[in-house]
Coordinates of C-alpha atoms and ligand atoms in Angstrom, one line a residue:
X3 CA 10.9 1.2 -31.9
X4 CA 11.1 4.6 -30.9
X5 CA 13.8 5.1 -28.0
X6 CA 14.9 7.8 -25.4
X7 CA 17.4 8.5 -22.7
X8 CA 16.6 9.8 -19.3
X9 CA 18.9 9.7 -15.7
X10 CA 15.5 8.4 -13.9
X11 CA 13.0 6.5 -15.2
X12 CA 9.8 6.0 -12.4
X13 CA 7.1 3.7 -13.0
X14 CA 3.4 5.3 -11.3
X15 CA 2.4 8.5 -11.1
X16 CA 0.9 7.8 -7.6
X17 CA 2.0 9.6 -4.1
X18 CA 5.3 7.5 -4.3
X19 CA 6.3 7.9 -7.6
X20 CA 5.4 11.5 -7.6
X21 CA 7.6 12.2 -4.7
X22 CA 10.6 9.8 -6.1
X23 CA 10.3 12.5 -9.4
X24 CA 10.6 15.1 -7.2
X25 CA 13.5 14.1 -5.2
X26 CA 15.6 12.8 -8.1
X27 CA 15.2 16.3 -9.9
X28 CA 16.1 18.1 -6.6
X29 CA 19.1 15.8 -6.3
X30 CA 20.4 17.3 -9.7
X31 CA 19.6 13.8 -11.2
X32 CA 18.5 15.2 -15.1
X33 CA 16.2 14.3 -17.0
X34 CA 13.7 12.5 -15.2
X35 CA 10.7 10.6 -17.1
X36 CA 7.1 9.8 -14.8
X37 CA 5.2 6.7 -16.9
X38 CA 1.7 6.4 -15.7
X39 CA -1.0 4.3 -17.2
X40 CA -3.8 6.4 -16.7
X41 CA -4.9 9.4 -18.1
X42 CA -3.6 11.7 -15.0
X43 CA -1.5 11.3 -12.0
X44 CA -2.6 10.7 -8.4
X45 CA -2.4 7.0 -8.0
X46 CA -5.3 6.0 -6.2
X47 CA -5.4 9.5 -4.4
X48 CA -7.8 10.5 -7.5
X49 CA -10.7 8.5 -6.4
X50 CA -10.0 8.8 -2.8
X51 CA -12.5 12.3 -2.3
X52 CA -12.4 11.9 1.6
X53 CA -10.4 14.1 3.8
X54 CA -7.6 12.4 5.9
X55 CA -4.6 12.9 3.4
X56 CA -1.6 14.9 4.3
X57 CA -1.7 15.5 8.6
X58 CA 2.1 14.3 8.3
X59 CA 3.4 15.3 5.3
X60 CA 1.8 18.7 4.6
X61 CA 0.7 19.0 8.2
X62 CA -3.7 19.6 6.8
X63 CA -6.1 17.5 5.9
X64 CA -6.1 17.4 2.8
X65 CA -8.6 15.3 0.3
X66 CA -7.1 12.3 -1.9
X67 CA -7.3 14.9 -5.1
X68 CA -5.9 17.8 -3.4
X69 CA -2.9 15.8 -2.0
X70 CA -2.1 14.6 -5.5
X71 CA -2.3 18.2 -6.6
X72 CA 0.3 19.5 -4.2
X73 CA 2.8 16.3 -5.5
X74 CA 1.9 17.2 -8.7
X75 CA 2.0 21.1 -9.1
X76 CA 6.4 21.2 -7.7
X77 CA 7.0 18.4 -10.8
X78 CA 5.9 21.8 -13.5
X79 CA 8.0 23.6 -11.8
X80 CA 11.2 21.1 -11.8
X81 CA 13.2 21.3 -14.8
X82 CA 14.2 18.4 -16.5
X83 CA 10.6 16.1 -15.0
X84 CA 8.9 14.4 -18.0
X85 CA 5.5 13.5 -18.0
X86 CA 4.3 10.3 -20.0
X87 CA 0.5 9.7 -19.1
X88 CA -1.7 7.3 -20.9
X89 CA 1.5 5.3 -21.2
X90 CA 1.8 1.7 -19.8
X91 CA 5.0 0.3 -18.3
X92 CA 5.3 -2.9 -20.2
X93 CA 8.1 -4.8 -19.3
X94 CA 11.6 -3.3 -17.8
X95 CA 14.9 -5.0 -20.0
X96 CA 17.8 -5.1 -18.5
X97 CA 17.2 -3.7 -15.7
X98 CA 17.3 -0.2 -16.9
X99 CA 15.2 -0.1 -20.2
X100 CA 11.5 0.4 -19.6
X101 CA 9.2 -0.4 -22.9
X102 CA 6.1 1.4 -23.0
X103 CA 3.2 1.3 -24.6
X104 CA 1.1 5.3 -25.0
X105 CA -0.4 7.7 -27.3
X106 CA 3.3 7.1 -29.5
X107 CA 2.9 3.6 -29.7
X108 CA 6.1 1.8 -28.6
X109 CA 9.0 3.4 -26.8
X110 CA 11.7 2.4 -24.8
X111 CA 12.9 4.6 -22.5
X112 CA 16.6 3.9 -21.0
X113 CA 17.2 5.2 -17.4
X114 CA 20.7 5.1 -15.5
X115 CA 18.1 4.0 -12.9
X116 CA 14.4 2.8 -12.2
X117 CA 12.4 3.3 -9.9
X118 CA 9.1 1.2 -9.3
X119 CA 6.0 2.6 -7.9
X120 CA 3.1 1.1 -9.4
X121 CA 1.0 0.3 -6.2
X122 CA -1.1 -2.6 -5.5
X123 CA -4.3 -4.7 -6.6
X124 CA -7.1 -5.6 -4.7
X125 CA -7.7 -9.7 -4.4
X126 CA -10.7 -10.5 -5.8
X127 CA -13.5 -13.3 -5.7
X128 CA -11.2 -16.1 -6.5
X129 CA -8.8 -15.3 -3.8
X130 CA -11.3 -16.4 -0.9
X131 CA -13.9 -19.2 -0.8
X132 CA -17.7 -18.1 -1.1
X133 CA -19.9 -20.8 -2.6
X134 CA -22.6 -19.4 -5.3
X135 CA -23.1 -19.0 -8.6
X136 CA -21.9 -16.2 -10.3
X137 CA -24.0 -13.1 -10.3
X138 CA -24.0 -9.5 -11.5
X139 CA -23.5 -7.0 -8.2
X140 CA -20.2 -8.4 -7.2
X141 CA -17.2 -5.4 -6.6
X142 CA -13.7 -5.0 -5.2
X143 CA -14.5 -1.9 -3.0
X144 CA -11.5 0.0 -5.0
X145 CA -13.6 -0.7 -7.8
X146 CA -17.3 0.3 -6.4
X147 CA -14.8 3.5 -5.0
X148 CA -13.9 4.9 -8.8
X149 CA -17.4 4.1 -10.0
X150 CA -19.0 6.0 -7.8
X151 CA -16.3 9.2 -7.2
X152 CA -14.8 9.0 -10.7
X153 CA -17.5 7.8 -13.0
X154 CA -20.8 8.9 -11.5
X155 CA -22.7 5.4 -10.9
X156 CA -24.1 3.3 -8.3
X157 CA -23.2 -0.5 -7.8
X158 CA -26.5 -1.1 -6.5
X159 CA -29.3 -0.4 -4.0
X160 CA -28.7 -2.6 -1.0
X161 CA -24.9 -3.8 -0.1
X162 CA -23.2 -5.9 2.2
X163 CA -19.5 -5.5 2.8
X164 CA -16.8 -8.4 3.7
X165 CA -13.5 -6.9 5.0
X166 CA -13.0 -4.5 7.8
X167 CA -9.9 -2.1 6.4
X168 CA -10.0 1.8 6.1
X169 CA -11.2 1.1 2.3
X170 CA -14.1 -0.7 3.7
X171 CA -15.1 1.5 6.4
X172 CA -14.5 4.7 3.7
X173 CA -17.0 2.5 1.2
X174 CA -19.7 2.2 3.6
X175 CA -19.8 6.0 4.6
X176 CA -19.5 6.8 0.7
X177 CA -22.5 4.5 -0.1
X178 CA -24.5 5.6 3.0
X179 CA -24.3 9.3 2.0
X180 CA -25.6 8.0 -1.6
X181 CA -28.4 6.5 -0.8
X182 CA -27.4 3.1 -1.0
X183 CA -28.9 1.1 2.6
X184 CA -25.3 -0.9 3.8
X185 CA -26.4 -3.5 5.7
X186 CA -23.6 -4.8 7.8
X187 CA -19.8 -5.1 7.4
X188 CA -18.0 -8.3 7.8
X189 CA -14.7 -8.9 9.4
X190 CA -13.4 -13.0 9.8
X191 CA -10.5 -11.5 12.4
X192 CA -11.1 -10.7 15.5
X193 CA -10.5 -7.2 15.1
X194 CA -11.1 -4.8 13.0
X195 CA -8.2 -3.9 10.3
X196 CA -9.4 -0.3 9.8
X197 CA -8.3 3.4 12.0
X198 CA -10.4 3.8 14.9
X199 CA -11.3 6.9 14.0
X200 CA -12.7 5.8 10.9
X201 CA -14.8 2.7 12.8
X202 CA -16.4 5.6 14.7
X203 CA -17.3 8.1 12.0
X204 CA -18.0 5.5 9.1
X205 CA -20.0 3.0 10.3
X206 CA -21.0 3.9 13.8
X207 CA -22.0 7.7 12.7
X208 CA -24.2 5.5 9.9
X209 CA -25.4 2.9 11.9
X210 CA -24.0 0.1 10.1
X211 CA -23.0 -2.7 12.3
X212 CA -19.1 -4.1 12.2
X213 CA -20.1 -8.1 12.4
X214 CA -15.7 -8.9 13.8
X215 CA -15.6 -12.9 13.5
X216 CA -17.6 -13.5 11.0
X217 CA -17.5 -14.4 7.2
X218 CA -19.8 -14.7 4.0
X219 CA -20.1 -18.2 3.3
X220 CA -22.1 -17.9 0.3
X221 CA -23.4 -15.5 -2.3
X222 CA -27.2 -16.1 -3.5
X223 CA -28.9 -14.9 -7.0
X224 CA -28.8 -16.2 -10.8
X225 CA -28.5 -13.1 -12.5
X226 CA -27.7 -10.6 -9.8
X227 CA -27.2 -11.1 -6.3
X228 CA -30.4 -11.3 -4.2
X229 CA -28.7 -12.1 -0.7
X230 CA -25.7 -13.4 1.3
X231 CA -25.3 -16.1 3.9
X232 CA -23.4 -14.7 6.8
X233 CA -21.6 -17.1 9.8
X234 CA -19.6 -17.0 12.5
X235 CA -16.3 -17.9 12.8
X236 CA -13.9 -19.6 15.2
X237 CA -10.3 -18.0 16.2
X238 CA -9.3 -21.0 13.3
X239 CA -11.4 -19.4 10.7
X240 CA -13.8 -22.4 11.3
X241 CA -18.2 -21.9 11.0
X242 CA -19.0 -22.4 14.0
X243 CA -22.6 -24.2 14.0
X244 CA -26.0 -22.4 14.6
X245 CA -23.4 -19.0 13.5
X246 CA -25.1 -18.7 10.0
X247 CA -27.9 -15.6 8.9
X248 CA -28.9 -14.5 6.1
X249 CA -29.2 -10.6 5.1
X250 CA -31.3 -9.7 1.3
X251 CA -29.6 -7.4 -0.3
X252 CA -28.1 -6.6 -4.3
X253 CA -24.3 -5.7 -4.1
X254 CA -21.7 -7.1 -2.1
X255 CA -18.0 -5.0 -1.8
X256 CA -15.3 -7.5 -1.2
X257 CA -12.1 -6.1 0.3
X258 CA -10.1 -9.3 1.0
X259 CA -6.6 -8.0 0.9
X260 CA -4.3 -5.7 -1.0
X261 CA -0.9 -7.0 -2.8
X262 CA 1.6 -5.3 -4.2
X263 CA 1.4 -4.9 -8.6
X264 CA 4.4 -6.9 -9.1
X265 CA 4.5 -8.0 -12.4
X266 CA 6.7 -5.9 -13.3
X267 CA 8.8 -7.0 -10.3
X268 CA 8.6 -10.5 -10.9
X269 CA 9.0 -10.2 -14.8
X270 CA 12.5 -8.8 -14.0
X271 CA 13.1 -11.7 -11.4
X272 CA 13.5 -9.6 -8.6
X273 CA 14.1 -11.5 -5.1
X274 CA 10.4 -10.7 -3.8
X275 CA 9.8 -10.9 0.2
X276 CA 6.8 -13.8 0.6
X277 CA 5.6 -11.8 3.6
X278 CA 5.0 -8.1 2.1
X279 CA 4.7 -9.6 -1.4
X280 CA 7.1 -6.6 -2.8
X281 CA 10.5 -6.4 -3.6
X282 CA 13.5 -6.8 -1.2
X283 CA 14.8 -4.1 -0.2
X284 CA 17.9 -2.1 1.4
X285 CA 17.9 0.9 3.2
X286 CA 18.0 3.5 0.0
X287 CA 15.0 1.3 -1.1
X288 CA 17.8 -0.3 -4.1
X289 CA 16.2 -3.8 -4.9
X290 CA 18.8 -6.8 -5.2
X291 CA 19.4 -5.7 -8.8
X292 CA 21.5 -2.4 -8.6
X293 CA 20.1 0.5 -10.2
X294 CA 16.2 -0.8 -9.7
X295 CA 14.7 0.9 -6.8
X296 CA 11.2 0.6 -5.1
X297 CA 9.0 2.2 -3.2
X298 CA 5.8 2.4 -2.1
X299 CA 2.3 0.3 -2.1
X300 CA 4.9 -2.2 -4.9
X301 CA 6.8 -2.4 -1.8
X302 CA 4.7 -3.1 0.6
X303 CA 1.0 -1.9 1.3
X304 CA 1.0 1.4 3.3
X305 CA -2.3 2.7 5.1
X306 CA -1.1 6.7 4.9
X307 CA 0.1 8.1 1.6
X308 CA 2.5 10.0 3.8
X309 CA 4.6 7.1 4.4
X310 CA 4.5 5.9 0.3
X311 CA 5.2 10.1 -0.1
X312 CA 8.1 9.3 2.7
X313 CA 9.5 6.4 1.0
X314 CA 9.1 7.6 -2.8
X315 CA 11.5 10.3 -1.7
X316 CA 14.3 8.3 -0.4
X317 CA 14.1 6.0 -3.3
X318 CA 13.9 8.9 -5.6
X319 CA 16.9 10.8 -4.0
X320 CA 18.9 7.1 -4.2
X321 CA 18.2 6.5 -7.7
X322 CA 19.4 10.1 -8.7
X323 CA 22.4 9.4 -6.9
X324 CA 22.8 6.1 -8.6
X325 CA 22.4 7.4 -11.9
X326 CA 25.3 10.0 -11.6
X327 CA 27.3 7.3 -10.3
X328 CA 27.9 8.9 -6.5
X329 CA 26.0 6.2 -4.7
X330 CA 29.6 4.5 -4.1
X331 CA 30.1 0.9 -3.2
X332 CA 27.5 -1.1 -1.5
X333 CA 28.8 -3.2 1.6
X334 CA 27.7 -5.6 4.0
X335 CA 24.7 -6.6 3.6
X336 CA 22.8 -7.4 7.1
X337 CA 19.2 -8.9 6.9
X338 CA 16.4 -7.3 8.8
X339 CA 14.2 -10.0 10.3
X340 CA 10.8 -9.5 11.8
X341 CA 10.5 -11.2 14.4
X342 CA 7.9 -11.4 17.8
X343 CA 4.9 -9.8 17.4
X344 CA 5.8 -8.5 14.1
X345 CA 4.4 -9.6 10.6
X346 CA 6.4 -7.4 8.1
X347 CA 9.4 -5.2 8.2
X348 CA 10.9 -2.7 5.2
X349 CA 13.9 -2.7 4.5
X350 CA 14.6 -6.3 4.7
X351 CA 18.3 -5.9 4.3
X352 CA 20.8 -3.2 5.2
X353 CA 23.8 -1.8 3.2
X354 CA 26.8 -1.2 6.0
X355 CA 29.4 0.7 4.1
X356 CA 30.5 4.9 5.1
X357 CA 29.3 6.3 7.9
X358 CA 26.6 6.3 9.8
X359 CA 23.2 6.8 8.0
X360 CA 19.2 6.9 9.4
X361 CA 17.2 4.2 8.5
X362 CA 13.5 4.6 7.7
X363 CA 12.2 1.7 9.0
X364 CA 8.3 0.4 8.5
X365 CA 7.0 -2.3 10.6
X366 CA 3.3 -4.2 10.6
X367 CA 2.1 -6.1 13.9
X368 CA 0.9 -9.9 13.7
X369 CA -1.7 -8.7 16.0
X370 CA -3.3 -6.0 18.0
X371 CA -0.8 -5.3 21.0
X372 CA -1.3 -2.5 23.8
X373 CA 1.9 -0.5 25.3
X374 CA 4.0 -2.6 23.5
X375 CA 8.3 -1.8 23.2
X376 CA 9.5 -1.8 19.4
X377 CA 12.9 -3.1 19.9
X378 CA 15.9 -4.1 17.4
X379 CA 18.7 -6.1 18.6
X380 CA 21.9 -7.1 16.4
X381 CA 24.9 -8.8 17.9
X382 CA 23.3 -10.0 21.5
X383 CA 22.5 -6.4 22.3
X384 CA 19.5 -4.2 22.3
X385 CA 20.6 -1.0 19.6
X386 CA 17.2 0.8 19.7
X387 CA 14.2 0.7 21.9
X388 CA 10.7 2.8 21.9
X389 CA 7.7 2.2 23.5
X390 CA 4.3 3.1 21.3
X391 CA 1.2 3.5 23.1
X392 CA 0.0 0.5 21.0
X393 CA 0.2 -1.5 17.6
X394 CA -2.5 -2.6 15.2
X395 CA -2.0 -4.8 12.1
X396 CA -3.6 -1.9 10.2
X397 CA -1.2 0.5 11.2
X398 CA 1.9 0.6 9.5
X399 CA 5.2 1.2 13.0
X400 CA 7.6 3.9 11.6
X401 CA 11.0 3.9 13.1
X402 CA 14.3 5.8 12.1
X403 CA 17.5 3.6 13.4
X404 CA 21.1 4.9 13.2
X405 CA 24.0 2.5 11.5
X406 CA 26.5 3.6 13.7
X407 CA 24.7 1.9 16.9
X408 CA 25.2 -1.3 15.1
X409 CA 27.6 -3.9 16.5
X410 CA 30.6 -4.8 13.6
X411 CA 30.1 -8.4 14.4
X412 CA 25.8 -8.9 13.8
X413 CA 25.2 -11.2 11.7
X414 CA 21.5 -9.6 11.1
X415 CA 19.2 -7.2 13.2
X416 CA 15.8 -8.9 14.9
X417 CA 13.1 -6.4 15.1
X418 CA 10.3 -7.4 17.2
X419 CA 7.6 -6.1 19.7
X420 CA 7.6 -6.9 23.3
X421 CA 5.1 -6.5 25.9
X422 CA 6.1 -3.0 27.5
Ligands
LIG51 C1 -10.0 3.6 -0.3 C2 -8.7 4.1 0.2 C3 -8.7 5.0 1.2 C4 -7.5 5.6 1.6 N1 -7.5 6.5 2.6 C5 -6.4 7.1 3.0 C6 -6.4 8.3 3.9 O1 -7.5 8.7 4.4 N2 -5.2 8.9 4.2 C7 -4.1 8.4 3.7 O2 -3.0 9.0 4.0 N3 -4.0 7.3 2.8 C8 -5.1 6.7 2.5 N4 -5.1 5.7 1.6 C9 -3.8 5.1 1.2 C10 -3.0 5.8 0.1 O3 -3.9 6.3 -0.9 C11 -2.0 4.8 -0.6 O4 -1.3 4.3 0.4 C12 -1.1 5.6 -1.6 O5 -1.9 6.1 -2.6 C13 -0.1 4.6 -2.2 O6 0.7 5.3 -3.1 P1 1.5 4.6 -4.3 O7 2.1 5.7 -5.1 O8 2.4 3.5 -3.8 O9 0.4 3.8 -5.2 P2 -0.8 4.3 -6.1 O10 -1.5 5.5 -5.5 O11 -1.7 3.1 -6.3 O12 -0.1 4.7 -7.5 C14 0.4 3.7 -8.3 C15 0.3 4.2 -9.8 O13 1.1 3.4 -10.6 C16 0.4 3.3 -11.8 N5 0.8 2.0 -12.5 C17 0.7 0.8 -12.1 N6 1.3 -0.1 -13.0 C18 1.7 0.7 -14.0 C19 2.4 0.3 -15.2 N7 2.8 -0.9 -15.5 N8 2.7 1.4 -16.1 C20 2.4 2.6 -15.7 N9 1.8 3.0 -14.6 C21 1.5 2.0 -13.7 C22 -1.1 3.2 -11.4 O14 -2.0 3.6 -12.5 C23 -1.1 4.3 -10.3 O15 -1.4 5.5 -10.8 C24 -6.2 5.1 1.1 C25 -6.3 4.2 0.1 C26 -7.4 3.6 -0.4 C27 -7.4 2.6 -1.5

């Protein structure tokens, strides 16, 4: 087998391992090796041809492709930043040896540090209960996204969409504009998961009605689907009786939840957070093995590239720092714990060694909250406060907290939301 030496090895080529390249070669790291499976980078910017990219990063509005482009262009000019495309990340020994699979058949490329960054996977059929057979016309809505952007096909004529998130809502505009009649989206929460803005200029600019509380019980057709059974739900998740129609139609999107692509992750027996379904994580984004870094959608699933561009950076900059050996001793470790109104929180631990050091801090709510306070307490005492004008589960809190305002004696910091 083939083998090579680099100072930083990053696995995906998406928004957050593009911006981990970039940091690590800024940071003087070396040589510094990108491994992405497919045949170009970009992540899952590539197939994303709306605008919305960049307002926070790059301050424009910027389509999916052209915000890969500006991540990808600085790497050419970086010396040191290796490319590997059409090269799989199979399996990461050690801890620092990544073995690939590409266009040179085997090689094994040894890092003084990784960094992960291979993005998520949609859930599919399996992950949710719909009774039916098993016909042709069924999609993710990532998937129905690259056949139509990327590979120039429909999925079908007449669709019906179950899942309310900005992939959703972007799904039903894209189909609309192609001809294809969308005849209701489907949401078994409450509330919608998707931006507001894009409930207003994807479905209601279209016409296509938002259906919140209310599930697909069962898919119809033999060879292809021919209709859906639509019902109401209770706050349980429960049918509730006389709830049930039924709409014709050929296709139907699912978009039932994104996890992180952990394989990797887990085949390396990282410590993996239950509730993010990524890594754990401190501060520098360092996983609980030392010299393995994450960031990212692997992490935990952001709604704005910016924040995976955000956090790629910080774990690129780390790793780099790791890999010439000045990252210096890690400390106490103090556990970030979500806690009221709060479903998720990244980094789930800190390091408390040196001085004091900002903390990039992502937070999801358990539910839709208005005015609420994001507060952390450690120690008895309140150590950071800030009201938001309100918090949705699909939009990712971002806070940046100080070490130094941490009490010596907390035995871990509770971050929560409370009614402002
Ligand atoms: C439909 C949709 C609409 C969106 N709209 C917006 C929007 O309007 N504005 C916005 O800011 N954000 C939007 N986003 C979110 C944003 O695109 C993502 O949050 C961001 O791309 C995540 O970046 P990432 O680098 O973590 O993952 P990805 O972009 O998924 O990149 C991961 C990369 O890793 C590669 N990879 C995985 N496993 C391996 C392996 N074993 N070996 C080698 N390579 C591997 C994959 O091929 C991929 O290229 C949208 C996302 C979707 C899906």
């Amino acid at each position: 087998m083939e083998t090579k030496e680099c100072a930083v090895a990053i696995v995906g080529g998406g928004p957050a391992g593009l911006a981990a390249a970039k940091a690590a070669a800024q940071a003087g790291a070396g040589e510094v090796a990108v491994i992405e499976r497919d045949r170009e980078l970009g992540g899952i910017l590539q197939q994303c041809i709306h605008s919305g990219f960049g307002l926070r990063h790059f301050n424009e509005e910027l389509t999916g492709p052209a915000y890969a482009e500006r991540c990808i262009l600085p790497l050419k000019r970086l010396p040191g930043v290796r490319v590997y495309t059409d090269t799989m990340a199979l399996a990461v020994q050690g801890g620092n040896t990544v073995v690939t699979s590409g266009p040179r058949g085997i090689v094994a490329i040894k890092a003084g540090a990784v960094v992960l960054a291979m993005g998520c996977r949609e859930r599919a059929r399996g992950a949710v209960r719909i009774a039916g057979t098993r016909p042709a016309g069924v999609f993710t809505a990532g998937a129905a996204q690259r056949m139509v952007n990327m590979e120039g096909a429909l999925p079908g004529n007449t669709a019906v969409i179950l899942g309310s998130g900005d992939i959703v809502l972007i799904m039903a505009r894209r189909l609309s504009i192609e001809g294809v009649r969308v005849r209701a989206c489907l949401e078994i929460a409450p509330w919608s998961n998707g931006l507001l803005r894009n409930i207003a200029q994807c479905l209601d600019d279209y016409g296509i009605p938002l259906y919140l509380s209310h599930t697909i019980s069962a898919i119809h057709g033999r060879d292809r689907v021919t209709g859906v059974t639509c019902v109401k739900v209770d706050e349980a998740f429960r049918p509730v009786a006389g709830g049930e129609f039924y709409l014709e139609c050929d296709t139907v999107l699912l978009s039932v939840g994104l996890i992180p692509e952990n394989e990797l992750s887990r085949q390396m027996g990282l410590p993996l957070d239950p509730l993010t379904g990524g890594p754990r994580v401190g501060q520098d984004r360092q996983t609980e093995r030392p010299g393995v870094f994450a960031a990212g959608n692997v992490l935990h699933v952001h709604d704005l590239a910016d924040f995976a561009s955000e956090e790629g950076a910080i774990a690129g900059r780390a790793a780099a720092l790791y890999a010439s050996g000045q990252s210096g001793a890690r400390g106490r470790s103090l556990p970030v714990i979500p806690g009221d109104g709060l479903r998720t929180v990244v980094p789930q631990f800190l390091n408390i060694s040196g001085g004091p050091q900002n903390i990039k801090l992502f937070a999801r709510a358990s539910r839709p909250k208005e005015k609420p306070i994001l507060e952390a307490a450690a120690g008895g005492r309140v150590v950071f406060s800030r009201a938001l004008p309100a918090a949705r589960p699909s939009e990712m809190i971002v806070a940046d907290l100080e070490t130094d305002r941490l009490p010596e004696t907390a035995g871990h910091i509770d971050i929560r939301l409370r009614q402002g």
